[in-house]
XYZ file of C-alpha atoms in Angstrom:
783
model
C 45.761 -0.274 34.544
C 44.102 0.875 37.854
C 45.584 4.352 37.733
C 44.250 4.747 34.366
C 40.622 3.824 35.093
C 40.713 5.871 38.293
C 41.978 9.036 36.393
C 39.383 8.560 33.555
C 36.354 8.169 35.693
C 37.342 10.966 38.090
C 37.284 13.178 34.934
C 33.915 11.698 33.495
C 32.025 12.167 36.783
C 33.665 15.479 37.815
C 31.724 18.571 38.754
C 33.197 20.368 35.570
C 34.804 23.153 37.631
C 38.446 24.324 36.921
C 39.878 22.875 40.051
C 39.044 19.185 39.124
C 39.575 19.592 35.336
C 42.225 17.013 34.475
C 41.676 16.414 30.720
C 44.695 17.145 28.762
C 44.875 19.781 25.669
C 44.270 18.672 22.246
C 46.739 18.208 19.674
C 45.858 21.475 17.954
C 46.344 23.662 21.034
C 44.579 27.104 21.098
C 41.351 25.939 19.357
C 37.918 26.096 20.956
C 36.951 22.668 20.025
C 33.968 21.457 21.979
C 34.957 19.575 24.928
C 31.905 17.654 26.459
C 33.584 16.875 29.695
C 34.749 20.339 30.454
C 32.271 22.754 29.628
C 33.162 25.288 32.580
C 33.333 28.737 30.941
C 36.661 29.472 32.598
C 38.269 26.513 31.179
C 39.240 26.021 27.344
C 41.774 24.049 25.282
C 43.821 27.342 24.732
C 44.111 28.416 28.411
C 46.217 25.460 29.611
C 49.410 26.480 31.120
C 52.545 25.230 29.263
C 53.867 23.529 32.489
C 50.529 21.348 32.251
C 51.229 20.510 28.684
C 51.345 16.851 27.747
C 54.669 15.162 27.259
C 55.925 14.834 23.768
C 55.944 11.079 24.325
C 52.046 11.003 24.508
C 50.553 8.753 21.733
C 48.991 10.776 18.900
C 46.084 9.542 16.748
C 46.705 10.654 13.258
C 43.732 9.125 11.569
C 41.134 6.488 11.964
C 40.092 3.863 9.536
C 36.360 2.996 10.105
C 36.729 -0.488 8.676
C 33.343 -0.148 6.646
C 33.920 -3.285 4.674
C 34.260 -5.447 7.919
C 31.791 -3.621 9.974
C 29.189 -3.367 7.157
C 29.287 -7.173 6.942
C 29.281 -7.997 10.733
C 26.610 -5.458 11.412
C 24.516 -6.217 8.336
C 24.873 -2.456 7.265
C 26.985 -2.711 4.198
C 23.940 -1.925 1.876
C 23.382 1.595 3.334
C 24.282 4.259 0.842
C 26.307 6.060 3.616
C 28.567 3.063 3.964
C 29.207 2.636 0.196
C 30.488 6.137 -0.415
C 34.167 6.601 -1.432
C 36.804 9.108 -2.309
C 35.831 8.826 -5.879
C 32.100 9.925 -5.145
C 33.339 12.875 -3.487
C 31.594 12.076 -0.246
C 33.109 10.646 2.949
C 31.552 7.303 3.963
C 29.908 7.183 7.381
C 29.929 4.266 9.642
C 26.661 2.606 10.259
C 26.649 -0.133 13.240
C 24.155 -1.748 15.537
C 23.985 -1.385 19.265
C 24.836 -4.191 21.570
C 27.441 -5.587 19.285
C 31.288 -4.727 18.842
C 32.637 -2.764 15.690
C 36.303 -2.281 14.825
C 38.316 0.801 14.326
C 41.816 1.063 13.257
C 43.702 4.035 14.718
C 46.729 5.162 12.753
C 49.175 6.492 15.464
C 52.540 8.275 15.448
C 54.184 5.197 17.231
C 53.309 1.779 18.417
C 50.958 1.640 21.324
C 52.722 0.565 24.543
C 50.457 -1.415 27.013
C 52.736 -0.731 29.848
C 52.809 3.114 29.597
C 49.972 4.382 27.362
C 46.294 4.988 28.274
C 43.417 5.354 25.853
C 39.739 6.379 26.481
C 36.737 7.217 24.161
C 34.165 9.845 24.615
C 30.806 9.563 22.778
C 28.176 12.250 22.622
C 24.787 12.256 20.803
C 25.391 14.407 17.788
C 22.245 16.433 17.942
C 22.259 17.021 21.673
C 23.009 20.626 22.799
C 23.952 19.812 26.449
C 24.808 15.915 26.482
C 25.010 14.588 30.010
C 26.202 11.273 31.496
C 23.177 10.798 33.375
C 20.789 10.920 30.560
C 22.859 8.459 28.548
C 23.729 11.170 25.808
C 27.437 11.464 26.843
C 29.400 8.359 27.598
C 33.058 8.121 28.550
C 34.839 4.732 28.826
C 38.450 3.497 29.154
C 39.838 1.143 26.403
C 40.548 -2.161 28.050
C 43.538 -4.118 27.242
C 42.069 -7.397 25.813
C 38.923 -8.072 23.542
C 37.168 -10.037 26.164
C 36.875 -7.111 28.256
C 33.974 -5.231 26.618
C 31.823 -5.396 29.717
C 28.192 -6.094 30.350
C 25.514 -5.989 27.479
C 23.862 -2.633 28.875
C 27.152 -0.858 29.208
C 29.299 0.776 26.578
C 32.739 -0.892 26.209
C 35.960 -0.890 24.278
C 39.143 -2.967 24.233
C 42.293 -3.358 22.140
C 42.126 -6.255 19.565
C 45.461 -5.968 18.162
C 48.521 -3.921 17.713
C 50.472 -3.977 14.470
C 53.194 -1.381 14.536
C 51.595 2.080 14.214
C 48.090 0.493 13.796
C 46.002 0.095 16.850
C 42.855 -2.198 16.263
C 40.097 -1.151 18.839
C 36.874 -3.078 19.468
C 33.939 -0.566 20.602
C 30.622 -2.116 21.863
C 27.636 0.387 22.163
C 25.296 -0.476 24.945
C 22.425 -2.694 23.822
C 20.059 0.073 25.305
C 21.949 3.076 23.756
C 20.023 5.931 21.925
C 19.621 5.328 18.339
C 21.034 7.934 15.970
C 24.166 9.895 15.106
C 26.921 9.908 17.612
C 30.301 11.823 17.771
C 33.429 10.287 19.048
C 36.599 11.818 20.779
C 39.686 9.585 21.435
C 41.875 10.595 24.376
C 45.521 9.489 24.697
C 47.870 9.878 27.626
C 50.739 8.359 29.471
C 49.854 6.293 32.625
C 52.347 8.441 34.632
C 50.835 11.766 33.529
C 47.508 13.425 34.033
C 47.207 15.286 30.758
C 47.098 13.986 27.375
C 45.943 14.564 23.701
C 42.614 14.205 21.967
C 41.350 13.299 18.547
C 38.019 13.820 17.063
C 36.505 11.449 14.459
C 35.788 14.010 11.631
C 32.144 12.768 10.994
C 29.596 11.324 13.261
C 28.663 7.434 13.103
C 25.253 5.894 13.336
C 24.007 3.471 16.030
C 21.042 1.316 15.181
C 18.629 -1.008 16.848
C 19.879 -4.630 16.662
C 17.588 -7.485 15.908
C 20.601 -9.643 15.725
C 21.479 -9.046 19.478
C 19.774 -10.955 22.169
C 20.039 -8.195 24.715
C 18.256 -5.677 22.449
C 14.389 -5.357 22.971
C 13.890 -5.780 19.159
C 15.884 -9.024 18.967
C 14.419 -11.541 16.491
C 15.652 -15.093 16.728
C 14.939 -16.501 13.268
C 17.425 -15.807 10.566
C 14.792 -15.940 7.905
C 12.671 -13.496 9.700
C 15.379 -10.941 10.102
C 16.078 -11.063 6.370
C 12.359 -10.619 5.519
C 11.571 -7.976 8.149
C 14.666 -6.091 8.413
C 16.998 -6.629 5.295
C 14.282 -6.988 2.630
C 13.685 -3.806 0.691
C 10.736 -4.802 -1.384
C 7.266 -6.240 -0.134
C 3.818 -6.972 -1.134
C 1.012 -4.693 0.133
C -2.516 -6.217 -0.205
C -5.426 -4.133 -1.188
C -8.769 -4.788 -3.077
C -11.743 -6.369 -1.055
C -12.040 -9.410 0.979
C -13.526 -11.387 -1.959
C -10.817 -9.962 -4.304
C -7.515 -9.584 -2.657
C -5.019 -7.638 -4.716
C -1.191 -7.571 -4.080
C 0.918 -4.676 -5.087
C 4.530 -4.454 -4.902
C 6.056 -1.643 -2.559
C 9.905 -0.707 -2.728
C 10.891 0.210 0.927
C 14.395 1.244 -0.186
C 15.566 1.687 3.395
C 19.273 1.648 2.395
C 18.962 4.341 -0.303
C 20.164 7.853 -0.060
C 18.893 10.216 2.659
C 16.522 7.504 3.802
C 18.279 6.862 7.139
C 18.813 10.654 7.900
C 15.138 11.434 7.115
C 13.932 8.602 9.507
C 16.164 9.974 12.220
C 14.851 13.630 11.482
C 11.223 12.487 11.673
C 11.820 10.661 15.021
C 13.776 13.657 16.550
C 12.299 16.687 14.886
C 8.659 15.826 14.124
C 8.210 13.025 16.646
C 9.841 15.067 19.379
C 11.575 12.093 20.959
C 14.359 13.319 23.147
C 17.836 11.820 22.695
C 17.603 10.034 26.106
C 14.452 7.979 24.876
C 15.607 7.176 21.359
C 16.845 3.852 22.609
C 13.353 2.697 23.703
C 11.645 1.126 20.673
C 8.044 1.705 22.246
C 8.648 5.507 22.274
C 10.115 5.519 18.941
C 7.331 3.537 17.230
C 4.648 5.628 18.778
C 6.512 8.617 17.482
C 7.010 7.073 13.979
C 3.202 6.618 13.930
C 2.571 10.381 14.516
C 5.446 11.747 12.457
C 4.498 9.987 9.370
C 1.192 11.830 9.056
C 0.565 15.724 8.807
C -2.548 16.935 10.602
C -1.013 17.969 13.746
C 2.884 17.987 13.291
C 3.594 18.689 9.553
C 4.877 15.040 9.342
C 5.970 13.273 6.165
C 2.819 12.706 4.340
C -0.547 14.553 3.772
C -3.579 12.196 3.584
C -6.188 12.778 1.100
C -9.459 10.697 0.404
C -11.326 13.307 -1.583
C -10.441 12.032 -4.939
C -9.137 15.661 -5.977
C -5.194 15.136 -6.061
C -4.362 18.266 -7.778
C -1.153 19.877 -6.466
C 0.325 16.512 -5.637
C 0.756 12.943 -6.339
C -2.407 10.530 -6.327
C -1.783 7.962 -3.769
C -2.086 5.108 -6.294
C 0.737 6.394 -8.277
C 3.463 6.004 -5.634
C 5.465 2.548 -5.993
C 7.830 3.030 -2.961
C 8.895 5.114 -0.038
C 12.231 6.362 -1.384
C 11.097 9.330 -3.463
C 8.539 10.272 -0.512
C 11.280 10.387 2.078
C 13.741 12.068 -0.182
C 11.363 14.772 -0.942
C 10.442 15.358 2.641
C 14.134 15.363 3.782
C 14.854 18.179 1.054
C 11.780 20.436 1.736
C 10.809 19.347 5.164
C 7.098 19.906 4.241
C 4.338 17.276 4.128
C 4.513 15.339 0.882
C 1.215 14.979 -1.085
C -0.695 12.492 -1.068
C -1.104 9.440 0.937
C -3.744 6.845 1.910
C -3.358 3.998 4.256
C -1.063 1.719 2.422
C 1.302 4.590 1.545
C 1.381 5.548 5.148
C 2.142 2.002 6.010
C 4.809 1.566 3.363
C 6.755 4.425 4.651
C 6.411 3.531 8.254
C 7.947 -0.063 7.499
C 10.844 1.784 5.547
C 11.654 3.884 8.614
C 11.607 1.131 11.036
C 13.699 -1.146 8.982
C 16.194 1.801 8.309
C 16.547 2.296 12.019
C 16.849 -1.589 12.720
C 13.267 -2.301 14.050
C 11.704 -5.389 12.350
C 8.476 -4.398 10.586
C 5.858 -5.645 8.126
C 2.980 -4.247 6.405
C -0.480 -5.599 7.514
C -3.843 -5.534 5.570
C -7.141 -6.110 7.425
C -10.044 -6.789 5.053
C -13.517 -5.252 6.072
C -11.855 -3.174 8.724
C -13.930 -1.156 11.177
C -13.494 2.458 12.102
C -15.202 2.707 15.373
C -15.520 6.383 16.221
C -17.442 6.128 19.546
C -15.437 3.425 21.242
C -18.602 1.238 21.341
C -16.880 -1.735 19.783
C -19.697 -1.858 17.274
C -20.209 -0.294 13.834
C -23.651 0.984 13.453
C -25.382 1.559 10.027
C -28.607 3.541 9.336
C -30.718 3.108 6.395
C -34.012 4.491 5.185
C -37.124 2.616 4.433
C -36.122 2.317 0.703
C -32.597 0.778 1.801
C -30.414 3.628 1.115
C -27.582 4.186 3.474
C -27.978 7.367 5.377
C -24.471 8.673 5.149
C -25.225 11.848 7.424
C -26.052 9.539 10.354
C -23.162 7.051 9.805
C -20.124 8.246 11.856
C -18.702 4.594 11.904
C -17.405 3.050 8.648
C -16.186 -0.022 7.280
C -13.334 0.009 4.939
C -12.955 -2.412 2.174
C -9.361 -2.965 3.478
C -7.044 -0.988 5.962
C -3.410 -1.327 6.244
C -1.251 -0.717 9.154
C 2.014 -2.006 10.388
C 3.567 -4.481 12.901
C 6.652 -3.909 14.720
C 8.673 -6.480 16.582
C 9.783 -5.936 20.116
C 9.435 -7.020 23.764
C 7.059 -5.131 26.021
C 8.398 -5.173 29.511
C 6.089 -2.215 30.108
C 2.988 -4.439 29.772
C 3.690 -7.128 32.414
C 2.597 -10.771 32.001
C -0.551 -12.209 30.559
C -2.236 -15.694 31.059
C -0.635 -16.620 27.812
C 2.763 -15.266 28.654
C 4.372 -11.904 27.984
C 2.964 -9.284 25.486
C 6.223 -9.182 23.603
C 6.265 -10.176 19.726
C 4.427 -8.218 17.073
C 2.954 -4.827 17.976
C 0.553 -3.070 15.741
C 1.269 0.788 14.764
C -0.826 2.878 12.497
C 0.090 6.176 11.047
C -3.146 6.747 9.081
C -4.766 9.681 10.659
C -8.157 8.233 11.826
C -8.635 9.092 15.511
C -6.343 10.905 17.876
C -4.629 9.323 20.834
C -3.339 11.425 23.705
C -3.930 14.629 21.853
C -2.288 13.426 18.437
C -3.191 11.413 15.413
C -1.194 8.217 16.112
C -1.826 4.620 17.081
C -0.059 2.151 18.901
C 2.124 0.166 19.524
C -0.594 -2.212 20.478
C 0.320 -5.803 21.621
C -1.377 -7.824 19.074
C -1.604 -10.662 21.739
C -3.453 -8.194 23.958
C -5.756 -7.395 21.075
C -6.501 -10.969 20.692
C -7.258 -11.359 24.301
C -9.598 -8.544 24.562
C -7.252 -6.389 26.822
C -8.627 -3.144 25.425
C -7.195 -1.157 28.300
C -3.639 -1.791 27.549
C -1.521 0.722 26.093
C -1.247 1.973 23.450
C -4.832 2.178 21.720
C -5.817 -1.503 21.982
C -9.380 -0.682 21.894
C -9.344 0.931 18.561
C -7.179 -2.008 17.258
C -9.706 -4.448 18.883
C -12.747 -2.808 17.066
C -10.947 -2.813 13.780
C -10.744 -6.571 13.736
C -13.590 -7.724 16.097
C -16.340 -5.179 15.963
C -20.065 -6.363 15.395
C -21.791 -4.826 12.425
C -25.242 -3.641 13.351
C -27.959 -2.308 10.726
C -30.674 -0.124 11.972
C -33.769 1.101 9.960
C -34.492 4.847 10.656
C -38.077 6.124 9.988
C -37.675 9.737 11.503
C -36.762 11.381 14.795
C -40.155 10.550 16.463
C -40.052 6.785 15.594
C -37.859 4.177 17.317
C -35.041 2.494 15.516
C -35.601 -1.026 14.248
C -32.844 -3.408 14.237
C -32.681 -5.128 10.906
C -29.696 -7.272 11.166
C -26.561 -7.890 13.059
C -23.330 -9.456 11.673
C -20.809 -10.710 14.028
C -18.847 -12.306 11.164
C -18.193 -9.547 8.819
C -15.378 -7.606 10.495
C -11.581 -8.357 10.352
C -11.235 -10.751 7.413
C -8.359 -12.338 5.744
C -5.663 -10.221 7.965
C -2.773 -10.514 5.511
C 0.947 -9.800 5.174
C 3.831 -10.982 2.793
C 5.007 -14.503 3.671
C 8.495 -15.023 4.762
C 10.907 -15.723 1.979
C 8.061 -16.277 -0.695
C 5.987 -13.704 -2.785
C 2.922 -15.113 -1.426
C 0.299 -14.010 1.104
C 0.334 -15.205 4.730
C -2.885 -15.105 6.474
C -2.344 -13.970 10.223
C -5.863 -13.555 11.232
C -5.585 -16.070 14.090
C -2.905 -13.879 15.629
C -5.407 -11.006 16.100
C -8.579 -12.827 16.947
C -10.003 -16.324 17.960
C -11.958 -18.316 15.305
C -15.220 -16.851 14.346
C -18.202 -18.669 15.973
C -15.991 -20.022 18.739
C -16.751 -19.687 22.398
C -13.466 -17.907 22.849
C -14.295 -15.404 20.372
C -17.653 -14.421 21.952
C -16.317 -14.541 25.416
C -13.434 -12.218 24.444
C -15.935 -9.693 22.886
C -17.914 -9.654 26.237
C -14.838 -9.094 28.186
C -13.733 -6.289 25.861
C -17.302 -4.565 26.071
C -17.187 -4.737 30.004
C -13.548 -3.312 30.097
C -14.685 -0.484 27.721
C -17.734 0.161 30.115
C -20.016 -0.127 27.121
C -22.855 -2.648 27.949
C -24.283 -3.015 24.572
C -27.586 -4.851 24.642
C -28.621 -6.831 21.503
C -32.289 -7.328 20.895
C -32.335 -9.267 17.765
C -35.993 -8.822 16.637
C -35.871 -10.663 13.552
C -34.266 -14.049 14.491
C -37.611 -15.555 15.317
C -38.634 -15.616 11.767
C -36.296 -17.549 9.386
C -38.765 -18.877 6.864
C -37.400 -16.750 3.904
C -33.519 -17.024 3.245
C -31.567 -14.380 1.376
C -28.138 -14.692 -0.149
C -25.970 -12.703 -2.608
C -24.030 -14.260 -5.654
C -21.233 -12.329 -6.962
C -18.757 -13.440 -9.450
C -15.155 -12.702 -8.125
C -13.227 -12.316 -11.270
C -14.800 -9.505 -13.428
C -12.440 -7.553 -15.384
C -12.757 -3.677 -15.855
C -14.472 -2.957 -18.961
C -16.723 -6.036 -18.635
C -20.409 -6.023 -17.525
C -21.237 -7.654 -14.267
C -24.356 -9.277 -12.621
C -25.606 -9.043 -9.078
C -27.818 -12.001 -8.355
C -29.949 -12.097 -5.055
C -31.279 -15.855 -4.217
C -34.559 -15.730 -2.078
C -35.667 -19.092 -0.828
C -39.051 -20.012 0.871
C -37.982 -22.568 3.533
C -41.752 -23.202 4.571
C -43.555 -26.348 3.448
C -46.921 -24.498 4.127
C -46.777 -20.851 3.867
C -46.708 -18.703 0.693
C -44.765 -15.559 0.957
C -44.429 -12.326 -1.077
C -41.200 -10.415 -0.924
C -40.739 -6.869 -2.138
C -37.466 -4.940 -2.152
C -34.596 -3.227 -4.148
C -31.106 -3.870 -5.082
C -28.600 -1.126 -5.044
C -25.134 -0.825 -6.692
C -23.051 2.115 -5.520
C -19.405 3.182 -6.097
C -17.470 3.873 -3.015
C -14.113 4.763 -1.888
C -12.238 1.841 -0.146
C -13.063 3.503 3.147
C -16.701 2.810 2.634
C -17.446 6.625 2.261
C -18.494 8.988 -0.415
C -20.819 6.523 -2.279
C -22.425 7.346 -5.528
C -25.574 5.307 -6.861
C -24.895 3.458 -10.022
C -28.111 1.406 -10.391
C -31.222 0.505 -8.423
C -33.602 -2.163 -9.388
C -36.764 -2.879 -7.554
C -38.429 -6.195 -7.344
C -41.491 -8.321 -6.062
C -41.404 -12.052 -6.008
C -44.141 -14.498 -4.897
C -42.555 -17.549 -3.243
C -44.569 -20.817 -3.206
C -43.780 -23.242 -0.440
C -40.403 -24.784 -0.677
C -39.495 -22.618 -3.821
C -36.492 -20.444 -4.641
C -36.342 -17.326 -6.880
C -33.319 -15.427 -8.352
C -33.373 -11.636 -8.958
C -30.701 -10.683 -11.406
C -29.453 -7.143 -11.991
C -26.878 -6.517 -14.817
C -24.672 -3.568 -14.682
C -23.008 -2.355 -17.944
C -19.687 -0.884 -18.349
C -21.039 2.538 -19.569
C -23.413 2.469 -16.477
C -20.432 2.241 -13.905
C -17.366 3.695 -15.806
C -17.911 7.438 -15.210
C -18.868 6.953 -11.477
C -16.004 4.520 -10.831
C -13.518 5.560 -8.009
C -9.708 5.079 -8.115
C -9.711 1.561 -6.643
C -12.801 0.284 -8.643
C -14.752 -0.569 -5.452
C -18.355 -1.194 -5.197
C -21.015 -1.625 -2.477
C -23.925 -4.023 -3.210
C -26.981 -3.868 -0.938
C -30.400 -5.287 -0.861
C -33.391 -4.056 1.150
C -36.435 -6.400 1.350
C -39.717 -6.735 3.216
C -41.595 -10.153 3.477
C -45.113 -8.842 3.326
C -47.779 -9.954 5.926
C -44.727 -10.365 8.492
C -42.793 -8.046 10.426
C -39.479 -9.417 8.870
C -37.405 -6.828 7.040
C -33.944 -8.033 5.503
C -31.056 -5.913 4.730
C -27.612 -7.144 3.637
C -24.591 -5.504 1.848
C -21.413 -6.816 0.408
C -18.178 -5.356 -1.112
C -17.121 -6.149 -4.722
C -14.487 -4.803 -7.096
C -13.706 -5.141 -10.809
C -10.276 -6.489 -11.502
C -7.670 -4.417 -13.219
C -5.068 -5.923 -15.513
C -1.507 -6.646 -14.569
C 1.682 -5.565 -16.228
C 3.537 -8.587 -17.230
C 7.348 -8.240 -16.713
C 9.768 -10.680 -18.364
C 13.562 -11.198 -18.445
C 15.051 -11.755 -21.856
C 18.212 -13.344 -20.635
C 19.714 -14.833 -17.651
C 20.211 -12.309 -14.923
C 23.952 -12.102 -13.649
C 25.345 -9.846 -11.018
C 26.931 -6.733 -12.427
C 26.008 -7.839 -16.002
C 23.329 -6.045 -18.335
C 20.032 -7.874 -18.959
C 17.093 -6.911 -21.011
C 13.773 -6.571 -19.488
C 10.361 -6.507 -21.363
C 7.024 -5.289 -19.948
C 3.659 -5.734 -21.540
C 0.104 -4.253 -20.962
C -3.112 -5.032 -22.732
C -5.909 -2.397 -22.617
C -8.943 -4.053 -21.208
C -11.535 -1.173 -21.777
C -13.650 -0.828 -24.908
C -12.533 2.678 -25.148
C -8.924 4.050 -26.009
C -6.441 4.964 -23.104
C -4.930 8.441 -23.551
C -1.718 9.771 -22.040
C -0.615 6.384 -20.623
C 2.708 6.406 -18.497
C 4.587 3.578 -17.093
C 6.699 4.024 -14.150
C 9.359 1.396 -13.271
C 11.534 0.973 -10.133
C 13.954 -1.731 -9.116
C 17.400 -2.884 -7.963
C 19.815 -2.024 -10.664
C 17.738 0.537 -12.406
C 18.902 3.595 -10.285
C 16.319 6.578 -11.129
C 12.902 5.442 -11.940
C 12.169 4.787 -15.596
C 9.361 6.428 -17.515
C 7.641 5.256 -20.582
C 4.937 7.394 -22.354
C 2.277 6.176 -24.623
C -0.119 8.815 -26.230
C -2.926 6.412 -27.107
C -3.570 2.795 -26.532
C -6.582 1.354 -28.533
C -9.119 -1.087 -26.994
C -7.663 -4.610 -26.746
C -4.260 -3.222 -27.937
C -1.041 -4.790 -26.286
C 1.878 -2.427 -25.863
C 5.362 -3.420 -24.876
C 8.605 -1.772 -23.966
C 12.089 -2.964 -23.378
C 14.936 -1.531 -21.198
C 18.221 -2.814 -19.900
C 19.048 -3.137 -16.034
C 22.168 -4.295 -14.399
C 21.874 -6.391 -11.226
C 23.879 -4.697 -8.673
C 24.424 -7.996 -6.746
C 23.610 -11.583 -6.714
C 20.635 -12.786 -4.770
C 16.836 -11.993 -4.617
C 15.796 -8.847 -6.490
C 12.518 -7.209 -7.548
C 11.114 -4.974 -10.392
C 7.998 -3.021 -9.847
C 5.815 -1.299 -12.600
C 2.865 0.965 -12.358
C 0.690 2.228 -15.153
C -1.527 5.356 -15.170
C -3.702 7.030 -17.878
C -6.708 9.442 -18.280
C -9.144 6.414 -18.358
C -7.394 3.747 -16.250
C -5.006 3.947 -13.387
C -3.664 2.019 -10.397
C -2.494 -0.828 -12.705
C 0.703 -2.547 -11.593
C 2.885 -5.519 -11.979
C 6.022 -6.938 -10.383
C 8.820 -9.543 -11.012
C 10.774 -11.304 -8.368
C 13.771 -13.070 -9.538
C 17.274 -14.318 -8.623
C 20.434 -12.865 -9.979
C 23.308 -15.459 -10.222
C 26.745 -14.628 -9.212
C 29.469 -13.804 -11.862
C 31.652 -16.786 -12.906
C 34.679 -15.002 -11.207
C 32.782 -14.777 -8.143
C 32.735 -18.541 -7.758
C 35.455 -19.326 -5.344
C 35.193 -22.914 -4.474
C 34.038 -26.059 -6.284
C 33.729 -29.169 -4.238
C 33.907 -33.044 -5.141
C 30.283 -33.364 -5.587
C 30.041 -30.608 -7.995
C 28.221 -28.483 -5.444
C 29.379 -24.803 -6.237
C 29.848 -22.336 -3.389
C 29.581 -18.671 -4.725
C 30.561 -15.362 -2.990
C 27.583 -13.173 -2.730
C 27.000 -9.538 -1.464
C 23.462 -10.461 -0.265
C 23.495 -10.130 3.470
C 22.071 -12.944 5.565
């Protein structure tokens, strides 16, 4: 055994000159097959002298069984389309495994392996590396040890014989827990212990190595089984949109196991994200690259953002229902796919992360600040009539903003007072601000954001402002007059931070992971700490706080259906028991994009009320459907604001709020019991909520067991009419499945619905029935 190891490592570490070459010829002598350990120009496989030829007794590897069924189950990779290929499909299956964990190969040889006289070694090279090297971790050569327990340390590659059955040699291979992620080539060298030269066999196709959340030695290790299932294996999620007072979940199909998705993910990381093979084992570098590669402004990445409202020449963001079509289209054309907004970027990012094995989830932050000047405040300027001055407002507040969290340890950040900075890290592919010269964001430790550590890499200051900035309103009366502070709001940013709950189709509120409770001492102390670290000593002079005799409050109903009128009610109360006050002002209703930009006025009502001591008045403005419909943006968002002056005082009041009308849901119903691999009918229904007909209606359905998306067209749907369609699907396996539907028309779009259900095992899959009548069923859902 000692001589074999010595011979192998002399070869692996040699200077690659002809004098120290001791690798034998390949079985097909005379070919110019690539030999990564012998690249000297004077040496080739066809130049070996006949006296140096290997003995005829050298073990010959004839073929290799990838053991896709066993490896797929053990490595939680059997659902990848690459693994499910067979000879009937005309495509060769490709092995997908996870690093830090052994996988099995069965070598078909020309004779039984003899432990006493045969030696075996494996050479791995990164498939897309032109000049792989041992020092950079892109070329790995290892001896195959004699027994399974000899696989070596976690950070090392290892291989060992598991079993010998006649001409079949079963070998365990363990990629290092830090190995670069991507495609690897494999050469298998055989020789006799008594000879220096041998034969070589090349695996005809590359195999894939992924990150491994199941491996405690991997930086992306996730301990909880339910969390791994939710954040790595689940191929469908809920993405929350809407506004803080009307949260709206939409289903999104990740499809991380579908055709071309893994290959496209690796292409984006390597070619667009420009992560060298040496660094593809570092989840921090990989995730930072993903956040840049998914958008297109500076690198022609996967998606082109568009917030203009004009989506001609592409697909409107609200029409996407998942990532698969986007990534398949990019993989085919390698040009940015049109178009995306924040939730589309986030959906694709999580698909890529889950495909390569990094736990990921989609996160929505309501009332999300976009701080362009790193001041950690969002400043709004209004004129004397209460109209927002768009030309002066660089900062903005989005109704909601969607980004991603990825799970990993962060040894690069050190230790905080609350422990290490590992766990969830925020990344964001929506191109808002550049970071180190590119449109990308993160990974930013969520714990560091909560603690106000705005100088930590990467982009913690931007994330901190998104969830914690103070909102400040100023009245502008001209370039020669001082700004007047109208109002400050320290509670209005970073609300209801949401993600899909683990194992349930419900919302989980994760606000407390990003910030301390509002109004708490910790929250204000953290804000002050962040301002000091950012070197921005923002002085607040709250001129209006001394006067508080008049109280203002908005009342908004939060369940108005699109098509219905709605009311904006401002309540004004005189708290004084002695003074009479006169209040004049105006109510404004604007339609806006969900980013808070590009507003258009719908209605303005002026008012004047006289408040006797201790009295209260309500000012009501009714907005009819015909007044708002033609100005409505694609996500039905409004901004309601009020500008008011208390006469005979210096007090001016300004407030604004977000509001949206609710769109209908598509109702999806199963018309039978869903059973694995058995057809079942599905019905979906939608009622037109508008007082006008809908034209050119189109339903788009995706889900497990459907294959290609289904399209159903309706030329016209009358006001109040219900339309139904039925189709047949076949659940591909037992376990949790989802169906997602989207509806668009000329008059109404961005309408969706989903159904999550459990497919039962087939009767023939029930393999055990125990005494207490508990049935144990075989299922191909991976734990």
